[in-house]
Coordinates of C-alpha atoms in Angstrom, one line a residue:
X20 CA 6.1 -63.0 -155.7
X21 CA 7.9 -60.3 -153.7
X22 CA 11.1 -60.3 -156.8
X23 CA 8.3 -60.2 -159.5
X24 CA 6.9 -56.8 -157.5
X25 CA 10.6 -55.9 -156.9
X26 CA 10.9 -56.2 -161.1
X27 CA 8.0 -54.1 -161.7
X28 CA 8.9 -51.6 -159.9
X29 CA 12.7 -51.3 -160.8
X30 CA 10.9 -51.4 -164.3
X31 CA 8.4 -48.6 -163.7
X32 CA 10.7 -46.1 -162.5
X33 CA 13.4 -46.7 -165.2
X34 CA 10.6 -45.9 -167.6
X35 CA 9.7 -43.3 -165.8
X36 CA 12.8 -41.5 -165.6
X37 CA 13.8 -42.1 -169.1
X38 CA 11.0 -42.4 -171.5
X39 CA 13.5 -44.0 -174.3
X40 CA 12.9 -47.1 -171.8
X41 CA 9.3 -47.6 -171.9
X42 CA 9.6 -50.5 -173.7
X43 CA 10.2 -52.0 -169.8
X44 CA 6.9 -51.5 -169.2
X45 CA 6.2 -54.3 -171.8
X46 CA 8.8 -56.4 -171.1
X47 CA 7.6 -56.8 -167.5
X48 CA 4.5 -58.4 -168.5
X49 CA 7.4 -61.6 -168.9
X50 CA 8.0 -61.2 -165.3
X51 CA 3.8 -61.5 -164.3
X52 CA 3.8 -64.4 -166.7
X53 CA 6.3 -66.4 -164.9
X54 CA 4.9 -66.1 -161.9
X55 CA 1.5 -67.2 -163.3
X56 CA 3.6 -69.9 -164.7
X57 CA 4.3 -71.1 -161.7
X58 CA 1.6 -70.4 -159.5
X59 CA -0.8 -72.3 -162.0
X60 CA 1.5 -75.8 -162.4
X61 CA 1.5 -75.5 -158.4
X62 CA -2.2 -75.2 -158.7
X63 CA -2.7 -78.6 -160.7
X64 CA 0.5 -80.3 -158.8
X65 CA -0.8 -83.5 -158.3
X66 CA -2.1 -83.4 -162.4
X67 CA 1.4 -82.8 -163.1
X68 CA 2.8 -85.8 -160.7
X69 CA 0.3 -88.0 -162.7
X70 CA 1.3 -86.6 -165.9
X71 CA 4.9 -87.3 -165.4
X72 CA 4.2 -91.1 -164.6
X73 CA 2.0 -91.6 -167.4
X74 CA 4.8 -90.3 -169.5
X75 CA 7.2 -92.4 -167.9
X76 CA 5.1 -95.5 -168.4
X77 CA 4.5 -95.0 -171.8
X78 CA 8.4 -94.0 -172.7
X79 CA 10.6 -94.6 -170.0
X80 CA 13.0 -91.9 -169.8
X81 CA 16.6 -92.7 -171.1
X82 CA 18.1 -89.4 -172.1
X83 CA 18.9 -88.3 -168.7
X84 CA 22.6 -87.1 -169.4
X85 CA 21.5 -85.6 -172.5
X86 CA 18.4 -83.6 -170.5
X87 CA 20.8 -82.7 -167.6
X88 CA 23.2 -81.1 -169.9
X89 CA 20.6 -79.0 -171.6
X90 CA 19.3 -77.8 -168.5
X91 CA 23.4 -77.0 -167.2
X92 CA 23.5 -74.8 -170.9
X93 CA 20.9 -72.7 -170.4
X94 CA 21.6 -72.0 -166.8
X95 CA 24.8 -71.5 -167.9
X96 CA 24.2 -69.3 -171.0
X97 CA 22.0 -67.5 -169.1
X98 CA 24.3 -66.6 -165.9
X99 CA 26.3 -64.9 -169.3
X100 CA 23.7 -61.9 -169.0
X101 CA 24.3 -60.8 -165.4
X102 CA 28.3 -61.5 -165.7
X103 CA 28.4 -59.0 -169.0
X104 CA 26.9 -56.2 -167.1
X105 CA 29.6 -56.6 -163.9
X106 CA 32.3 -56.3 -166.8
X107 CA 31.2 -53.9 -168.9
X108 CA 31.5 -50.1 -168.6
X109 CA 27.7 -49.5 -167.8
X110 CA 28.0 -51.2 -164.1
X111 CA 27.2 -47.8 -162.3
X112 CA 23.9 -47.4 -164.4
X113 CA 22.9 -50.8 -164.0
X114 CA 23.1 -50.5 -159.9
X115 CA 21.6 -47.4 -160.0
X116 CA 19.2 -49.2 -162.5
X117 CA 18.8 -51.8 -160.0
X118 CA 18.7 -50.0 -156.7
X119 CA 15.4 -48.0 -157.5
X120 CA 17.7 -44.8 -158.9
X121 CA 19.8 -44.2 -155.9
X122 CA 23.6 -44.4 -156.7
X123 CA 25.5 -46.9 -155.7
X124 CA 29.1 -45.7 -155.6
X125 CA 31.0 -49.2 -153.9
X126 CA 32.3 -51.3 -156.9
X127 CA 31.9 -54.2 -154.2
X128 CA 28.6 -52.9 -153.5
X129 CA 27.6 -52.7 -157.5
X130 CA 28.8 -55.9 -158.1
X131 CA 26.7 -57.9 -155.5
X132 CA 22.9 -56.0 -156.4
X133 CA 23.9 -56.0 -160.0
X134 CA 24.8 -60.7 -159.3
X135 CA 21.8 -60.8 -157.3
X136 CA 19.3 -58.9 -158.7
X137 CA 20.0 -60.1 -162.3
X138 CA 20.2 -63.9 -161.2
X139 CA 17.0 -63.4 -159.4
X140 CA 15.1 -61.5 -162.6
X141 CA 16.6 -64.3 -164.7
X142 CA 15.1 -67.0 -162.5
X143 CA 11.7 -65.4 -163.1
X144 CA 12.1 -64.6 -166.9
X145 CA 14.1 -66.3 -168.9
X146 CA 15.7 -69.2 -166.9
X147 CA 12.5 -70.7 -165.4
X148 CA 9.9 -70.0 -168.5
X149 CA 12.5 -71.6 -171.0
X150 CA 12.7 -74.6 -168.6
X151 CA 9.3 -75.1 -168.6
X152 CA 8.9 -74.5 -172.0
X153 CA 11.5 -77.3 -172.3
X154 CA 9.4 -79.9 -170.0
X155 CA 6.5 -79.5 -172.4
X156 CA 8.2 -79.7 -175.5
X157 CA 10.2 -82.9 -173.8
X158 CA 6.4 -84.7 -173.1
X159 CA 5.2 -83.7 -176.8
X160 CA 8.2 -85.0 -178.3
X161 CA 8.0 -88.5 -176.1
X162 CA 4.6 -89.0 -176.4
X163 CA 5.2 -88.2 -180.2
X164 CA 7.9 -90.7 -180.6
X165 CA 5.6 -93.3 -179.0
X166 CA 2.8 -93.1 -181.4
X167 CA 5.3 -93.4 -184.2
X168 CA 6.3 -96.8 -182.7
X169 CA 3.2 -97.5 -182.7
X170 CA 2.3 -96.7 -186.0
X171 CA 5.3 -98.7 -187.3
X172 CA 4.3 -101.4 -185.4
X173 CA 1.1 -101.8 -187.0
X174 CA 2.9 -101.4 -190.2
X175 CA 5.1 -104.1 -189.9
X176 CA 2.0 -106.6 -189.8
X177 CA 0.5 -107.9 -192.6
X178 CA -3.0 -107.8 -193.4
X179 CA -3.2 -111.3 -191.9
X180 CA -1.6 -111.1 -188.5
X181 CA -3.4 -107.8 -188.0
X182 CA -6.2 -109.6 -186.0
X183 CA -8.8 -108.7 -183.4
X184 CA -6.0 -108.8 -180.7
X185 CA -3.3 -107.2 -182.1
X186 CA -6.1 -104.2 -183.2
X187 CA -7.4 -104.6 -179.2
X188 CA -3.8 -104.1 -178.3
X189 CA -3.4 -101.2 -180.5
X190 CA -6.2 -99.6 -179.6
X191 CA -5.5 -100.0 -175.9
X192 CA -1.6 -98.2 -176.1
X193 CA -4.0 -95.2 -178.3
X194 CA -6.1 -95.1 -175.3
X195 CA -3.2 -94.7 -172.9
X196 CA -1.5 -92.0 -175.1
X197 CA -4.8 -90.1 -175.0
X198 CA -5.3 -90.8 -171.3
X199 CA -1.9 -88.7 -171.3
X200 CA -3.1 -85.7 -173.6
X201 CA -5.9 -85.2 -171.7
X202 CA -4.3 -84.7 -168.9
X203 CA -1.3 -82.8 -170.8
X204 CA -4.4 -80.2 -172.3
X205 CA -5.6 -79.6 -169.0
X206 CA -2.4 -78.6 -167.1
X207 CA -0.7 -76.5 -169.5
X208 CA -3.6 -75.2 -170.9
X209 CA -3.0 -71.5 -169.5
X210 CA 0.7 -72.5 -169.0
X211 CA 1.2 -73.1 -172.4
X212 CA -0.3 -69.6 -173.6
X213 CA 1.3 -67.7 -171.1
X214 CA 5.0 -68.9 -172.3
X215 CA 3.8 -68.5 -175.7
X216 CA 3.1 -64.9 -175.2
X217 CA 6.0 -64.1 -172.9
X218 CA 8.4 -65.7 -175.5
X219 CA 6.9 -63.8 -178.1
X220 CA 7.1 -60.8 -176.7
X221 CA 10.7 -60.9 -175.8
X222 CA 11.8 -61.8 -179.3
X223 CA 10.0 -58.5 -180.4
X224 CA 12.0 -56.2 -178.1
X225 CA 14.7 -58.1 -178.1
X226 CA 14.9 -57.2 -181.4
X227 CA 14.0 -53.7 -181.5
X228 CA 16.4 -52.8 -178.8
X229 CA 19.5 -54.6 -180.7
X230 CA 19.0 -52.6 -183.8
X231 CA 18.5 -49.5 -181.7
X232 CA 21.7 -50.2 -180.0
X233 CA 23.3 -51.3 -183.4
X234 CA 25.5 -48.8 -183.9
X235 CA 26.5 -48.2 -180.2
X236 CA 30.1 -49.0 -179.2
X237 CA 29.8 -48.1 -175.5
X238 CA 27.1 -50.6 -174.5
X239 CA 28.6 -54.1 -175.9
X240 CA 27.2 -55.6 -173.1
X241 CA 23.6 -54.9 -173.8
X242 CA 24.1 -55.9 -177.2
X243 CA 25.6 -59.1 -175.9
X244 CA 22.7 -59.5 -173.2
X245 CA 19.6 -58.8 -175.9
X246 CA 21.5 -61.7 -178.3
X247 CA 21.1 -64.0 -175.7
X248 CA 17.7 -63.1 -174.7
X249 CA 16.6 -63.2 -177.9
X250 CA 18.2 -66.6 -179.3
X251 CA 16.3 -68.1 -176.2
X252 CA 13.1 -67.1 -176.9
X253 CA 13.1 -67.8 -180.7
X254 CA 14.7 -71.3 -180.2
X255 CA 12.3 -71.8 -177.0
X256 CA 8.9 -70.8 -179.6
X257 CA 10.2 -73.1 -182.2
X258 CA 11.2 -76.2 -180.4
X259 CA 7.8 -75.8 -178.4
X260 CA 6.0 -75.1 -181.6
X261 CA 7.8 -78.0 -183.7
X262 CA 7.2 -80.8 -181.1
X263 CA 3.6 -79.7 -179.9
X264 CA 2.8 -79.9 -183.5
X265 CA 4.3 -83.0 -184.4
X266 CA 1.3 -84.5 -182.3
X267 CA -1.5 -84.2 -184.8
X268 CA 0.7 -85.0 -187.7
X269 CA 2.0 -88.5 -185.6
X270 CA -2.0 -89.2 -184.7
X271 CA -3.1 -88.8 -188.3
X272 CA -0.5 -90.9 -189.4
X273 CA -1.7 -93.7 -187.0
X274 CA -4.9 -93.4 -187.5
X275 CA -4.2 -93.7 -191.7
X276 CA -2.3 -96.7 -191.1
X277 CA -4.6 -98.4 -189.4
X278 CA -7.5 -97.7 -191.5
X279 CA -5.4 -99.2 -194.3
X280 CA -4.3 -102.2 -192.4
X281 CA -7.9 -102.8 -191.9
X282 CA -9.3 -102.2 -195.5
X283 CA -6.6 -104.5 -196.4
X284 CA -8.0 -107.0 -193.8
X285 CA -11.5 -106.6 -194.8
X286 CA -10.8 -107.2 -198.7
X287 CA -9.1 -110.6 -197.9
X288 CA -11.1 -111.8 -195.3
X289 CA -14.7 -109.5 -195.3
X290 CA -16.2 -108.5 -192.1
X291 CA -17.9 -111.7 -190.7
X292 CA -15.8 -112.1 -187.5
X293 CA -14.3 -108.2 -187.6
X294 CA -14.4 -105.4 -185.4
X295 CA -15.3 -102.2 -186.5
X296 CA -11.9 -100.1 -185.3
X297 CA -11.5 -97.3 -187.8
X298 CA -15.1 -96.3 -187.4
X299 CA -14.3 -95.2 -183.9
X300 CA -11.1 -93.8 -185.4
X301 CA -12.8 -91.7 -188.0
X302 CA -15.0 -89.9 -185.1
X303 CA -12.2 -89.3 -182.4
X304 CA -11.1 -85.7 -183.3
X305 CA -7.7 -85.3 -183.8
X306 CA -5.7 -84.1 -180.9
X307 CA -4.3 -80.5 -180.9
X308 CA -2.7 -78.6 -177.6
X309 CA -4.4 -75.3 -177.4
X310 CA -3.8 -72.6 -175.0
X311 CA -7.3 -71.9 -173.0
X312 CA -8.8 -72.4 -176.8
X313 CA -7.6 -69.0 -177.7
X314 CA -4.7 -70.6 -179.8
X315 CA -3.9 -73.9 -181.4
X316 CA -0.4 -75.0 -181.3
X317 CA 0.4 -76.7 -184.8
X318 CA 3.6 -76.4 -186.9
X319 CA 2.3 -74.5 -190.0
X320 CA 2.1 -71.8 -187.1
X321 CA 5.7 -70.9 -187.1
X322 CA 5.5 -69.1 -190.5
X323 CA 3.3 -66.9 -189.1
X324 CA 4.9 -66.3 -185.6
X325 CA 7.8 -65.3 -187.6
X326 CA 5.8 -62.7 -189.2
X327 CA 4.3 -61.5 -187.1
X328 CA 6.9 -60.8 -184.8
X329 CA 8.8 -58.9 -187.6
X330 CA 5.4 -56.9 -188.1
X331 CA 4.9 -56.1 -184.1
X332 CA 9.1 -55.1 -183.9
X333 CA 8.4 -52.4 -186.5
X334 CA 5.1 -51.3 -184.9
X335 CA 7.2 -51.4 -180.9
X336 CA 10.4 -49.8 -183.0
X337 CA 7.6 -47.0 -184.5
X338 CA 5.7 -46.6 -181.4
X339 CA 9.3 -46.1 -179.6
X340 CA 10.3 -43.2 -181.4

């Protein structure tokens, strides 16, 4: 809490002093939206402990390397930002930047608030919004690949073997998965939005500021910092936005397979000693992660997203001048 006030202020005053910088006033809405972030998932903890086990019971987790690795990158790739502005020629201005507008004349001493107070904005916005971003995405993606399984499972039987049981069993791995969602809608509800937005936002200034530095030599490491920045929150929006949206698509696709395993069943053998499945299929809605209802994650989305932040970097890029 104390670094996001510490941000907001550093932000303020850079604005402030130099009104070619009051794009920072936007850009520390990311900072309040981490710490939301986080204060919200502490909030529903023990929602989030069951959530985890669900999804561990339902896919047990084997891609631990691969995950671990992932998580080293963007750590990694992130860290990038802070060491770029120790090396480049703009160190001064970034202590001063950092130390409320009071010159900082020790290279020692520019080095070590430049390390710390980058590492400690970064932890806020980008490092642990992309993470979490990353969980989500992970779940959607797992729970995804499990309704696929079962969907091909189903599809495997014929019309014969497909009897009470193996529908009963079915039905009772559906009612696990949505066990899961339900509890998945009701933790990252707000989450969800909130990354969205902060994600969104970044790739619009990110943006804007790049081709406004474009065809600056002297500040390569900005340039180099608002790449980054930018490739995180575009690849973050459209690996959350792909996987979220891939629930749907994997539930309809269940659902239609089993509807036409049991027409199939029902033309060879009639209904005398059936159970009616696919009627409760047909009124179960189909499953789609909002955030707070406002918006409704699905993958036609990203078409739009794109366009709209294209359209809101030449309104910022307008406004700006």
């Amino acid at each position: 809490m104390l670094a996001t006030l510490d941000s907001i202020i550093v932000l303020t005053l850079k604005a402030i002093k130099e009104p070619e910088f009051r794009l920072l006033t936007l850009y520390m809405n990311n900072y309040i939206f981490g710490l939301s972030v986080w204060i919200d998932l502490r909030r529903r903890k023990n929602f989030l402990s069951t959530l985890l086990q669900m999804h561990h019971e339902i896919r047990p987790f084997v891609e631990k390397n691969l995950t671990n690795t992932f998580v080293y990158f963007i750590n990694f790739l992130l860290a990038i930002q802070s060491i770029t502005f120790v090396c480049a020629n703009v160190r001064g201005g970034m202590a001063e930047f950092y130390a409320y507008g009071y010159p900082v004349t020790s290279p020692y001493n520019q080095v070590f608030l430049i390390l710390f107070k980058a590492i400690l904005y970064n932890i806020l916005y980008p490092i642990f919004p992309t993470l979490m971003t990353f969980l989500l995405a992970l779940i959607c993606h797992r729970i995804s690949s499990q309704i696929r399984d079962l969907t091909s499972e189903i599809s495997e039987f014929s019309p014969e073997e497909f009897s009470n049981s193996k529908q009963m069993a079915a039905f009772n791995c559906k009612r696990k998965i949505d066990e899961a969602l339900f509890i998945l809608q009701k933790v990252f509800s707000f989450p969800s939005l909130l990354l969205c937005t902060s994600h969104f936002i970044c790739c619009c200034i990110h943006i804007g500021w790049f081709i406004l530095l474009y065809n600056s030599d002297k500040i390569w490491a900005l340039k180099i910092n608002y790449t980054i920045a930018f490739m995180n929150s575009a690849i973050s929006l459209l690996v959350f936005l792909w996987a979220v949206g891939g629930l749907p698509l994997e539930m309809e696709a269940f659902k239609n397979e089993f509807r036409r395993k049991l027409q199939h069943r029902l033309i060879l053998r009639g209904k005398a000693d059936e159970i009616d499945l696919g009627k409760a299929l047909n009124e179960e809605p189909t499953f789609v992660l909002s955030g707070c209802g406002i918006v409704y994650f699905r993958r036609s989305t990203i078409l739009s997203l794109i366009a709209s932040i294209i359209t809101y970097t030449l309104l910022l890029l307008n406004t700006d001048q």
